[in-house]
mmCIF file of C-alpha atoms in Angstrom:
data_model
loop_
_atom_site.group_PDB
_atom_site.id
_atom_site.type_symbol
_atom_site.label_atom_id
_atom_site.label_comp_id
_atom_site.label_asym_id
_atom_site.label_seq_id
_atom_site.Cartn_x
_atom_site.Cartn_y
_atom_site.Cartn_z
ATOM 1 C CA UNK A 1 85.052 59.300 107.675
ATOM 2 C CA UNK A 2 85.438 62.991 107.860
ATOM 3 C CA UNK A 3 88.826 64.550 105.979
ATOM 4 C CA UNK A 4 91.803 65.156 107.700
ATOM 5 C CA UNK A 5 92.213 68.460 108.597
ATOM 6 C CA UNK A 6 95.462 69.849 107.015
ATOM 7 C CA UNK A 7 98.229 72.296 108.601
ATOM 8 C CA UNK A 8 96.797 75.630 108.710
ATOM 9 C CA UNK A 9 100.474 76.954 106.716
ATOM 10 C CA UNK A 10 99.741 74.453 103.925
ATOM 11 C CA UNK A 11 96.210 75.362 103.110
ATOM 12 C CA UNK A 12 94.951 76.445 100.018
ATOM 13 C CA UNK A 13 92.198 77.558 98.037
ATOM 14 C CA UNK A 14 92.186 74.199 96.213
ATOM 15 C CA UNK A 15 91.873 72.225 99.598
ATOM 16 C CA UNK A 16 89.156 74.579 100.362
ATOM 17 C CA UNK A 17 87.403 73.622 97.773
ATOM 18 C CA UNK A 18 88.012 69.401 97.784
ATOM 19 C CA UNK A 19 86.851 69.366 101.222
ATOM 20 C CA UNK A 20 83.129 71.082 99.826
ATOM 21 C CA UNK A 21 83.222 70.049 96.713
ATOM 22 C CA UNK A 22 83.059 72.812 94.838
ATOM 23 C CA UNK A 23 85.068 74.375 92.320
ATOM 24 C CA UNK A 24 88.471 76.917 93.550
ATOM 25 C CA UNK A 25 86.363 79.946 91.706
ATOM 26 C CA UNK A 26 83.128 79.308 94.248
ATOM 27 C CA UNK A 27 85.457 79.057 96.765
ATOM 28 C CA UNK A 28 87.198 81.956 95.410
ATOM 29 C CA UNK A 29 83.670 84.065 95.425
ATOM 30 C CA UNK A 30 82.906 83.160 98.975
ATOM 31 C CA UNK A 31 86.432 84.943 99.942
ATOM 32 C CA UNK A 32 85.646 87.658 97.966
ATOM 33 C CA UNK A 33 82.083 88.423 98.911
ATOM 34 C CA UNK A 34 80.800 88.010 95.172
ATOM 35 C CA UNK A 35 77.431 87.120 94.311
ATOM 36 C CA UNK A 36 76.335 83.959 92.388
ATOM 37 C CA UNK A 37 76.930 81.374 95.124
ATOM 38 C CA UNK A 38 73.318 79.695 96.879
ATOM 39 C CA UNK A 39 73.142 80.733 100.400
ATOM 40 C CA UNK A 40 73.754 76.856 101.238
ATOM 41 C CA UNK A 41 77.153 76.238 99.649
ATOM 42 C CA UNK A 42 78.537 79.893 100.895
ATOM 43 C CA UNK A 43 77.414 79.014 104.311
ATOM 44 C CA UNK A 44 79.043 75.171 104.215
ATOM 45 C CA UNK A 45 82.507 77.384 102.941
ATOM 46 C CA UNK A 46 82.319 80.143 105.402
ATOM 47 C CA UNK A 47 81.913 76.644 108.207
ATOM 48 C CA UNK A 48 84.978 75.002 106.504
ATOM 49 C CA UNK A 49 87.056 77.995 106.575
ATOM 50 C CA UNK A 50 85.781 78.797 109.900
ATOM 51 C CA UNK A 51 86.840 75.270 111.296
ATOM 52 C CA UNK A 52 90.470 74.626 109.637
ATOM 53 C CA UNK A 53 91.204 78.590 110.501
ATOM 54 C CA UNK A 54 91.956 79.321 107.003
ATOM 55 C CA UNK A 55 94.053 82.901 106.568
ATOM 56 C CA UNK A 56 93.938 83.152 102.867
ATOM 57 C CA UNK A 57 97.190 84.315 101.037
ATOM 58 C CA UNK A 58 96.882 87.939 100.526
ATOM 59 C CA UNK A 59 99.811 87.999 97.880
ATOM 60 C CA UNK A 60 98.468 85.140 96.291
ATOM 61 C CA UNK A 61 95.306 86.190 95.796
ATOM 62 C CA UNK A 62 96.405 89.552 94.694
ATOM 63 C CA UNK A 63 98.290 88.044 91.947
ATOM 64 C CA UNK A 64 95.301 86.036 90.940
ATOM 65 C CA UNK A 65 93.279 89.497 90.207
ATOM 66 C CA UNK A 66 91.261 88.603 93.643
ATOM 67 C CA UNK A 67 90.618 91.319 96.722
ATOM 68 C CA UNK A 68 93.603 90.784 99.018
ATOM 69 C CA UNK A 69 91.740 93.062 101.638
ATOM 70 C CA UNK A 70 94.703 95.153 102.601
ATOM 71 C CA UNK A 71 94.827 99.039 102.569
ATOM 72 C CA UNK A 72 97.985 100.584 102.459
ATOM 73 C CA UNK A 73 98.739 103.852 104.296
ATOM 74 C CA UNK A 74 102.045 105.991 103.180
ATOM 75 C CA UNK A 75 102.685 108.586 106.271
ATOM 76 C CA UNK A 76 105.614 110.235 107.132
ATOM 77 C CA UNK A 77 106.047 108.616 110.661
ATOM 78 C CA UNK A 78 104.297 107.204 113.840
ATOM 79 C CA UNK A 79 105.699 108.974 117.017
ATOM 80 C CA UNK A 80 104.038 112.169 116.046
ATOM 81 C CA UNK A 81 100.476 112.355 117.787
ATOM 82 C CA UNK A 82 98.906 113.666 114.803
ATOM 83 C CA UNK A 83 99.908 111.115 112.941
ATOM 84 C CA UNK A 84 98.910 108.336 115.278
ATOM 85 C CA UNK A 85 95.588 110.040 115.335
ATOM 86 C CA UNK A 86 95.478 109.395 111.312
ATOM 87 C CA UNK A 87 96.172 105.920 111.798
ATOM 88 C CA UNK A 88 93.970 105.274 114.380
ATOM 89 C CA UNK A 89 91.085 106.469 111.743
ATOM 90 C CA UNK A 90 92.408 104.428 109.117
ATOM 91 C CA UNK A 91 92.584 101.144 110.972
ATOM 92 C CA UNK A 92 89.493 101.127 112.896
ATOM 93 C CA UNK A 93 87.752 102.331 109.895
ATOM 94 C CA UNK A 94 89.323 99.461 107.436
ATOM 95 C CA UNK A 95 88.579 96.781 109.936
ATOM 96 C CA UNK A 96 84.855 98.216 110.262
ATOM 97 C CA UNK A 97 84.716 97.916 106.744
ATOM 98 C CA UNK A 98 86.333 94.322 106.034
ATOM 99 C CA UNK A 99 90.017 95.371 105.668
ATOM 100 C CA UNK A 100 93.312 95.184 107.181
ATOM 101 C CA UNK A 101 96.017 97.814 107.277
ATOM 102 C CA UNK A 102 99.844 97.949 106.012
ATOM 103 C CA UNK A 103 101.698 100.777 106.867
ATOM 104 C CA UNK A 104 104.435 101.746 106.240
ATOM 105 C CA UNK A 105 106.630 105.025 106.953
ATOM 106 C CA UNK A 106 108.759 107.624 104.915
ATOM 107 C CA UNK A 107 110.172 109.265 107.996
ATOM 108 C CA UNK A 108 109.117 112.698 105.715
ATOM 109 C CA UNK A 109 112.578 111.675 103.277
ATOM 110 C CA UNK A 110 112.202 112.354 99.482
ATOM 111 C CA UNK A 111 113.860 109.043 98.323
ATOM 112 C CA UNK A 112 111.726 106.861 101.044
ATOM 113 C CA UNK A 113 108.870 108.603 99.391
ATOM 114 C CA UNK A 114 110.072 107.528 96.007
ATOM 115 C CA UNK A 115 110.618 103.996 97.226
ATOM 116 C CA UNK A 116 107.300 102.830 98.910
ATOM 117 C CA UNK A 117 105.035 104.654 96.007
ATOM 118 C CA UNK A 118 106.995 102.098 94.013
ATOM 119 C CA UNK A 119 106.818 99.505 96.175
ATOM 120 C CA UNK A 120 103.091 98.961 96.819
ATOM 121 C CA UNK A 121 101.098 96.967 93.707
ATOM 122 C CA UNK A 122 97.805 95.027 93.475
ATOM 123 C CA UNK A 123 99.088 91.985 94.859
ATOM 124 C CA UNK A 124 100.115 93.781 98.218
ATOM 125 C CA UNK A 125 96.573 96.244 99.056
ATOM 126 C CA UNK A 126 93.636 96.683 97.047
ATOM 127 C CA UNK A 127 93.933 100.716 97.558
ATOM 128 C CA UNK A 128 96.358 103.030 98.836
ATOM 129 C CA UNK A 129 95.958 106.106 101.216
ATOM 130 C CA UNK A 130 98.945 108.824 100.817
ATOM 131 C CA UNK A 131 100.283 111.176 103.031
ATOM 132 C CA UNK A 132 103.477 112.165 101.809
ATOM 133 C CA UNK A 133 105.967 115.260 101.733
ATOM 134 C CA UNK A 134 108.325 115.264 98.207
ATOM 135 C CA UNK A 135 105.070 114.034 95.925
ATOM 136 C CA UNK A 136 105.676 114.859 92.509
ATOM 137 C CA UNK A 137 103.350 114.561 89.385
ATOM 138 C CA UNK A 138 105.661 111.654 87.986
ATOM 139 C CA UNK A 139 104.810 109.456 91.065
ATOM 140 C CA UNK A 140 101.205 110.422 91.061
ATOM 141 C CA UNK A 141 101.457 109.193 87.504
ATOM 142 C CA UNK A 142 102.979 105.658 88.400
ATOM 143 C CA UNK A 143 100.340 105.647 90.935
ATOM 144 C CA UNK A 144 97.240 106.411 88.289
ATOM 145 C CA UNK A 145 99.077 103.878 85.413
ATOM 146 C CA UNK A 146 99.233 101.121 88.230
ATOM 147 C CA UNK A 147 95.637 100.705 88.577
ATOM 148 C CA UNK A 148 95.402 101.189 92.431
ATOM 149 C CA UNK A 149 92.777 102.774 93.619
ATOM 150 C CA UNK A 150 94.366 106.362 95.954
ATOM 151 C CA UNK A 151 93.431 108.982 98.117
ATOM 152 C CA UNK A 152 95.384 111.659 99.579
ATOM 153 C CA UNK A 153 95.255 112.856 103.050
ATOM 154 C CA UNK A 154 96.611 116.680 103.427
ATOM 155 C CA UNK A 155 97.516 116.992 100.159
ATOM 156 C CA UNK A 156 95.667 118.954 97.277
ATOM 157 C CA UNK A 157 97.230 117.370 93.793
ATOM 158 C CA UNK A 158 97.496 119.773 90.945
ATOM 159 C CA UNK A 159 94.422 116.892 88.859
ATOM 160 C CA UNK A 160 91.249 118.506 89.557
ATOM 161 C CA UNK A 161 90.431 114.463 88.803
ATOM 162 C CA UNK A 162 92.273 112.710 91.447
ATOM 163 C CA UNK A 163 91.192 111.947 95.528
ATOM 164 C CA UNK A 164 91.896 114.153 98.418
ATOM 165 C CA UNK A 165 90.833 114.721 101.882
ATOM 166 C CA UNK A 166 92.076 118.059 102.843
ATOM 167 C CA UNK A 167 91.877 120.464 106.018
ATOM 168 C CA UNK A 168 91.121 124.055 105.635
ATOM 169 C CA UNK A 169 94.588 125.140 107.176
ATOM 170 C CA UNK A 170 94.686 128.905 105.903
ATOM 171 C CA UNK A 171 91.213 129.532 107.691
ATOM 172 C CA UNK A 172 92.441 127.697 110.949
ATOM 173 C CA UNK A 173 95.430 129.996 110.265
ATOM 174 C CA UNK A 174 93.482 133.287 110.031
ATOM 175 C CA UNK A 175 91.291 132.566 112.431
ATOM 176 C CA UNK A 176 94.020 131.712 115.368
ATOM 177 C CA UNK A 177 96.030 134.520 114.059
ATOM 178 C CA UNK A 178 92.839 137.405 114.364
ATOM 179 C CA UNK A 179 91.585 135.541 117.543
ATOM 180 C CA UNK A 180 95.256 136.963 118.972
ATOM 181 C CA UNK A 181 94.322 140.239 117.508
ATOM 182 C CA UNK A 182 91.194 140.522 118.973
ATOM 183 C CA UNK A 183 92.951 140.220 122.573
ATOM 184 C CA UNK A 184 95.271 143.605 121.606
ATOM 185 C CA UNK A 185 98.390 141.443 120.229
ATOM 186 C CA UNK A 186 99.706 143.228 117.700
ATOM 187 C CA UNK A 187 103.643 142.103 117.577
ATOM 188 C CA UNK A 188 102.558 138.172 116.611
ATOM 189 C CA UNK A 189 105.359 135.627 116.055
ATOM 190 C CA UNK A 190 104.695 133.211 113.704
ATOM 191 C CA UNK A 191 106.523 129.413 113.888
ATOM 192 C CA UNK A 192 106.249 127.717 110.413
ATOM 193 C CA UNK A 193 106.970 123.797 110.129
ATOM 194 C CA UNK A 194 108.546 121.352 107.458
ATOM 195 C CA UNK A 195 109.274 123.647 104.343
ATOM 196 C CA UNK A 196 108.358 121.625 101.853
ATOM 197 C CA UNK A 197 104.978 121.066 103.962
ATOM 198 C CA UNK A 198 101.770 122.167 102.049
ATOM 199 C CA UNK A 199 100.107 122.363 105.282
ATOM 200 C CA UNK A 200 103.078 124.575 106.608
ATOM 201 C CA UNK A 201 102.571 126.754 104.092
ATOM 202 C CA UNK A 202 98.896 127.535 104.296
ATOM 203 C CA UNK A 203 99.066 128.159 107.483
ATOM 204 C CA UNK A 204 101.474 130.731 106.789
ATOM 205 C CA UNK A 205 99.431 132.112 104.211
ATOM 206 C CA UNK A 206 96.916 132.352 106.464
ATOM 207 C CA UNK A 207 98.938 134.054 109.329
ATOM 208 C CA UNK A 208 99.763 136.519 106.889
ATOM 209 C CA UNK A 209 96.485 137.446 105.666
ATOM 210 C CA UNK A 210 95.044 138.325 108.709
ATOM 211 C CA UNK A 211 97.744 140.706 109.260
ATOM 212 C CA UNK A 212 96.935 142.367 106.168
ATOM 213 C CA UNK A 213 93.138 142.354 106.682
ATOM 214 C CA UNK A 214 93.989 144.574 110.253
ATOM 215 C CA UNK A 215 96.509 146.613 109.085
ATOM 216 C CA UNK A 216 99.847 144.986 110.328
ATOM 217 C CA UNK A 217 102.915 145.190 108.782
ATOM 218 C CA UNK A 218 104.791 141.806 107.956
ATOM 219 C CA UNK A 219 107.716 141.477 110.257
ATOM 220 C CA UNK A 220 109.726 138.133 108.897
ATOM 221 C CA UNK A 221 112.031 139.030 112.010
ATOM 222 C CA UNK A 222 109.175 137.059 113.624
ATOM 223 C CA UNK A 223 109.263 134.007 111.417
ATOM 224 C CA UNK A 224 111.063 131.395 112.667
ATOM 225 C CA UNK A 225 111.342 127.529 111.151
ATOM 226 C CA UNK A 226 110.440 124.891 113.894
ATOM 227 C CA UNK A 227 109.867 121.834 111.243
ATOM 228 C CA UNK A 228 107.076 120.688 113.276
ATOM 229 C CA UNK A 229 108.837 119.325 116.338
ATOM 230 C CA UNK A 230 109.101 119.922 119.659
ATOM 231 C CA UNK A 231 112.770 120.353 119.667
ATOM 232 C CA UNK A 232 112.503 122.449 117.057
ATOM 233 C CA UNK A 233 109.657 124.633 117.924
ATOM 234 C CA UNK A 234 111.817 125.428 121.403
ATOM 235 C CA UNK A 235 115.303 125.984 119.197
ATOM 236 C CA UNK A 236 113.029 128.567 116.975
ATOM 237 C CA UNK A 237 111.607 130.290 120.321
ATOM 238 C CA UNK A 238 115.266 130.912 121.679
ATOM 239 C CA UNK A 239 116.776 132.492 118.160
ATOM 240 C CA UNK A 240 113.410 134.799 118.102
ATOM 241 C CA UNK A 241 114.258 135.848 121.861
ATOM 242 C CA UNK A 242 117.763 136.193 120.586
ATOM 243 C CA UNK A 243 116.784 138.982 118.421
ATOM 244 C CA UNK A 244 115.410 141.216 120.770
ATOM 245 C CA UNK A 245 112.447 141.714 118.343
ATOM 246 C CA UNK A 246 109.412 143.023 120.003
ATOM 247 C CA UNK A 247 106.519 140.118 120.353
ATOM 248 C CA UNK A 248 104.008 139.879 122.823
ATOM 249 C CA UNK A 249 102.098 136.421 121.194
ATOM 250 C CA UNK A 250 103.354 133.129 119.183
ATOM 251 C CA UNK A 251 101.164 131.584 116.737
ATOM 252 C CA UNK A 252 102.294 128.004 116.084
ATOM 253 C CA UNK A 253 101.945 125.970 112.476
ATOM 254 C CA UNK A 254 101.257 122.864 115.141
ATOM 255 C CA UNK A 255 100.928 122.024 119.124
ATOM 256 C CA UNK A 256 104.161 120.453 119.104
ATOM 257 C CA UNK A 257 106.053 123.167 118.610
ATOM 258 C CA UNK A 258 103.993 125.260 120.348
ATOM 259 C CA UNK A 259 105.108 122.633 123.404
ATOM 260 C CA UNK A 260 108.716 123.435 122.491
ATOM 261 C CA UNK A 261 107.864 127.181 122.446
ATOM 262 C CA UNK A 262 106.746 127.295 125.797
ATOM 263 C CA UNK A 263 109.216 125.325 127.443
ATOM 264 C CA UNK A 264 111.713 127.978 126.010
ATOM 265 C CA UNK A 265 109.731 130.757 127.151
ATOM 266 C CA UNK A 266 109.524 129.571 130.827
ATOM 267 C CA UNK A 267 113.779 128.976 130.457
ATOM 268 C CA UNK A 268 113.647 132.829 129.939
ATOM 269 C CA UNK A 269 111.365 133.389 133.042
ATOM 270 C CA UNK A 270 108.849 134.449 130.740
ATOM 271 C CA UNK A 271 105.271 133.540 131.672
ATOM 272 C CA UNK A 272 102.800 132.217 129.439
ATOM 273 C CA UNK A 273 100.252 133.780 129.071
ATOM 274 C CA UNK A 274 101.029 137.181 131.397
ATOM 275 C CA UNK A 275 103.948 138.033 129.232
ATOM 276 C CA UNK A 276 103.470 136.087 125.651
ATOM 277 C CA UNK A 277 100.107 134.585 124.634
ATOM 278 C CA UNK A 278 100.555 131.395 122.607
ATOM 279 C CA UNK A 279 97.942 129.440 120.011
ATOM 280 C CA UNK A 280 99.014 126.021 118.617
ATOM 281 C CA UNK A 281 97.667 124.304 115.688
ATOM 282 C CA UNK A 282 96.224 120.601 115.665
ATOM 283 C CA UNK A 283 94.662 120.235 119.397
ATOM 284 C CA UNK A 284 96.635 116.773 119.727
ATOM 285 C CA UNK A 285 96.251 115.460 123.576
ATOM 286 C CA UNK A 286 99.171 117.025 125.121
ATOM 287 C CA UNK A 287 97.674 120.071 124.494
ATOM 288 C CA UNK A 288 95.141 119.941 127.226
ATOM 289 C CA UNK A 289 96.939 118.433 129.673
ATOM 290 C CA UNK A 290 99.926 120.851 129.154
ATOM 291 C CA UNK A 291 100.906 124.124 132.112
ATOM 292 C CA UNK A 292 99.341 125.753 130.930
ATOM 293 C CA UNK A 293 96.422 124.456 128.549
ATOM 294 C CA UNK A 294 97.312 125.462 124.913
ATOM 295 C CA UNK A 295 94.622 127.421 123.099
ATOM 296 C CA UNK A 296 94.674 125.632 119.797
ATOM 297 C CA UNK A 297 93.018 125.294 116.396
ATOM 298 C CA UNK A 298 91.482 122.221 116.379
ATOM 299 C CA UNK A 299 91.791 119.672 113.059
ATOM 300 C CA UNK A 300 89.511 116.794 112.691
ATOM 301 C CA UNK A 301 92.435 114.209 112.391
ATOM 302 C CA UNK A 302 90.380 110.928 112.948
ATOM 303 C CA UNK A 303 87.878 112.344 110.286
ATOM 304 C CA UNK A 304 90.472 112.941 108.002
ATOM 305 C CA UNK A 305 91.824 109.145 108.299
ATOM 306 C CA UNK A 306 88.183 107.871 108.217
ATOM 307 C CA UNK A 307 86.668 109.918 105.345
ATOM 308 C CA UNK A 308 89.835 108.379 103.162
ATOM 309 C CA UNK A 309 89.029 104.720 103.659
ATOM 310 C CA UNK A 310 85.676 105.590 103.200
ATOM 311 C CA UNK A 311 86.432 106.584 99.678
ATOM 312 C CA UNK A 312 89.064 104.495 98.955
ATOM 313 C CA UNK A 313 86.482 101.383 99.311
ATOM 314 C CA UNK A 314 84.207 102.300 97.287
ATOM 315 C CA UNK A 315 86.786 103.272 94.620
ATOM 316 C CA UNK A 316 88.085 99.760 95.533
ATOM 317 C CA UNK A 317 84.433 98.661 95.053
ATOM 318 C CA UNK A 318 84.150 100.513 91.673
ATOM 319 C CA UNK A 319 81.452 102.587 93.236
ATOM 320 C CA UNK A 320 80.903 106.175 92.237
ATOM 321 C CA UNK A 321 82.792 108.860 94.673
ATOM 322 C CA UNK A 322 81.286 112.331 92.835
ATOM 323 C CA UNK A 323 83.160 114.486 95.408
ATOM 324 C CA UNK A 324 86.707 114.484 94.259
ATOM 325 C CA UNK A 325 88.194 116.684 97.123
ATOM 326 C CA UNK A 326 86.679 116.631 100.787
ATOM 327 C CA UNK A 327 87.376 119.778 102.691
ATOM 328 C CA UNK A 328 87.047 119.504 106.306
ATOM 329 C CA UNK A 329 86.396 122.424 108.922
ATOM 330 C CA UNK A 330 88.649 123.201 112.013
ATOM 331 C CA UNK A 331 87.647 125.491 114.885
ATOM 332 C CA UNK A 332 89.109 127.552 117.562
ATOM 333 C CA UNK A 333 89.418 125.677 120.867
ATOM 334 C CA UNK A 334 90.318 128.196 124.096
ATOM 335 C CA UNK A 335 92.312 127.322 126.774
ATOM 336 C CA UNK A 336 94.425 129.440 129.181
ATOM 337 C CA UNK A 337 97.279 130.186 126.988
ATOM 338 C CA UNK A 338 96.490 133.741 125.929
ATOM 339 C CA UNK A 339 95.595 136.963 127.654
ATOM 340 C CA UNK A 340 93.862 140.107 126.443
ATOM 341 C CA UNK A 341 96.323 143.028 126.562
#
């Protein structure tokens, strides 16, 4: 008589391996996709599990020193485009590759930071992607003494020995800001995001230097702080109309507030791009479908979240990763929000 099938929320490892008569560590290997199990007994498991829908325990089996098959991803939040478009890397690249996703958000707050670097340990996710804001060398230390394999996304750690997929923001940067100067713009307006951003900052490093490299004397009249947002990137257009400061293009640290900046413009009855040309920063999908289409720098955001998993597993599979810091390209993409003057 064959067994009788036990509740699905019961079932263990141990029941797993009654019903094929094994021992729980073949069992155990079959879950894991270790070697040293015959081709016959890892096929009658993979049937058994397959029939009494077996989800193994991921805590469990964390605890026990086994894969759980769970990445964690650290981001600073999930409305943002750019940020969905890291995700959406991450996830279908995990699944591709055998493992699930847990995310979870800092909404870009030093203490939440703090918190879920804590938080996450080997029995939770076998390795742990980071985007994060506040970092500081204590927590990448907790991180390093924990065991876990890491990667960062957008962040370029001070350890020459530690895992980072980066974007080459200051060359986006000086590249949007001389494309403007090649149209005649000379008065350029610069919106920078988050301030304690590293990406924000290189892009303003970037803005800068191709001022320098032509000539142009740095106004900071014509810096204003949009934090990355719409909202803000519109607020940060109206105080640097409010100045009367003479600006006939806007280079924004991201679309979004690029968005923001034109809305703010049009308020003014300013036309974009007959009166003020505008490049964004990102090339998220609102940015071609916007009046008018936003001339942007484009990042490769997918790559970014699918180059980290890529690493990550085979740190998680104690594989050799030689390239400690992957540097990815962006490139100009024209639209119709600039004019030669």
């Amino acid at each position: 008589m064959p067994p009788q099938k036990i509740k699905n929320s019961k079932m263990t490892i141990n029941d797993i391996a009654k019903i094929a008569n094994v021992s729980k560590a073949t069992v155990s290997y079959v879950l894991n996709d270790k070697p040293g199990v015959s081709d016959e007994i890892r096929t009658k498991i993979k049937n058994i599990i397959e029939e009494y829908n077996y989800v193994p325990n991921s805590a469990a089996r964390g605890l026990a020193g086994e894969k759980t098959h769970f990445i964690g991803l650290v981001i600073p939040d999930i409305s943002d485009m750019f940020y969905a478009n890291i995700i959406r890397g991450v996830e279908k690249t995990s699944n591709k590759l055998g493992f699930f996703l847990n995310l979870l958000t800092t909404h870009a707050q030093a203490e939440r930071e703090q918190q879920v670097i804590k938080l996450f340990n080997k029995s939770m996710v076998d390795g742990l992607i980071v985007m994060a804001y506040y970092l500081k060398d204590q927590y990448i230390d907790i991180l390093t003494e924990s065991g876990i394999p890491f990667v960062f996304i957008d962040y370029p750690p001070k350890n020459e020995e530690i895992y980072s997929v980066l974007v080459d923001n200051e060359s986006g940067a000086f590249e949007a800001t001389e494309y403007l100067i090649s149209l005649g713009h000379k008065n350029i307006a610069f919106l920078e995001g988050s301030k304690v951003a590293w990406d924000s900052k290189a892009r303003f490093e970037g803005y800068v230097k191709a001022l320098k490299k032509h000539v142009f004397e740095f106004n900071p009249n014509l810096v204003e702080n949009g934090n990355f947002t719409k909202e803000e990137g519109y607020l940060a257009t109206k105080r640097l109309l409010s100045k009367k400061e003479k600006f006939t293009a806007i280079f924004a640290a991201n679309d979004q507030m690029a968005i923001g900046a034109i809305r703010a413009l049009k308020e003014e009855g300013l036309k974009v791009p007959d009166d003020v040309s505008i490049v964004g920063f990102d090339n998220i999908e609102a940015s071609s479908i916007i009046e008018p289409p936003l001339t942007t720098i484009s990042q490769p955001i997918y790559e970014m979240g699918k180059k980290a998993v890529e690493i990550l597993v085979r740190l998680i599979n104690k594989e050799e990763v030689k390239e400690k810091k992957i540097m990815l390209k962006t490139r100009l993409i024209e639209r119709h929000s600039c004019k030669k003057i």
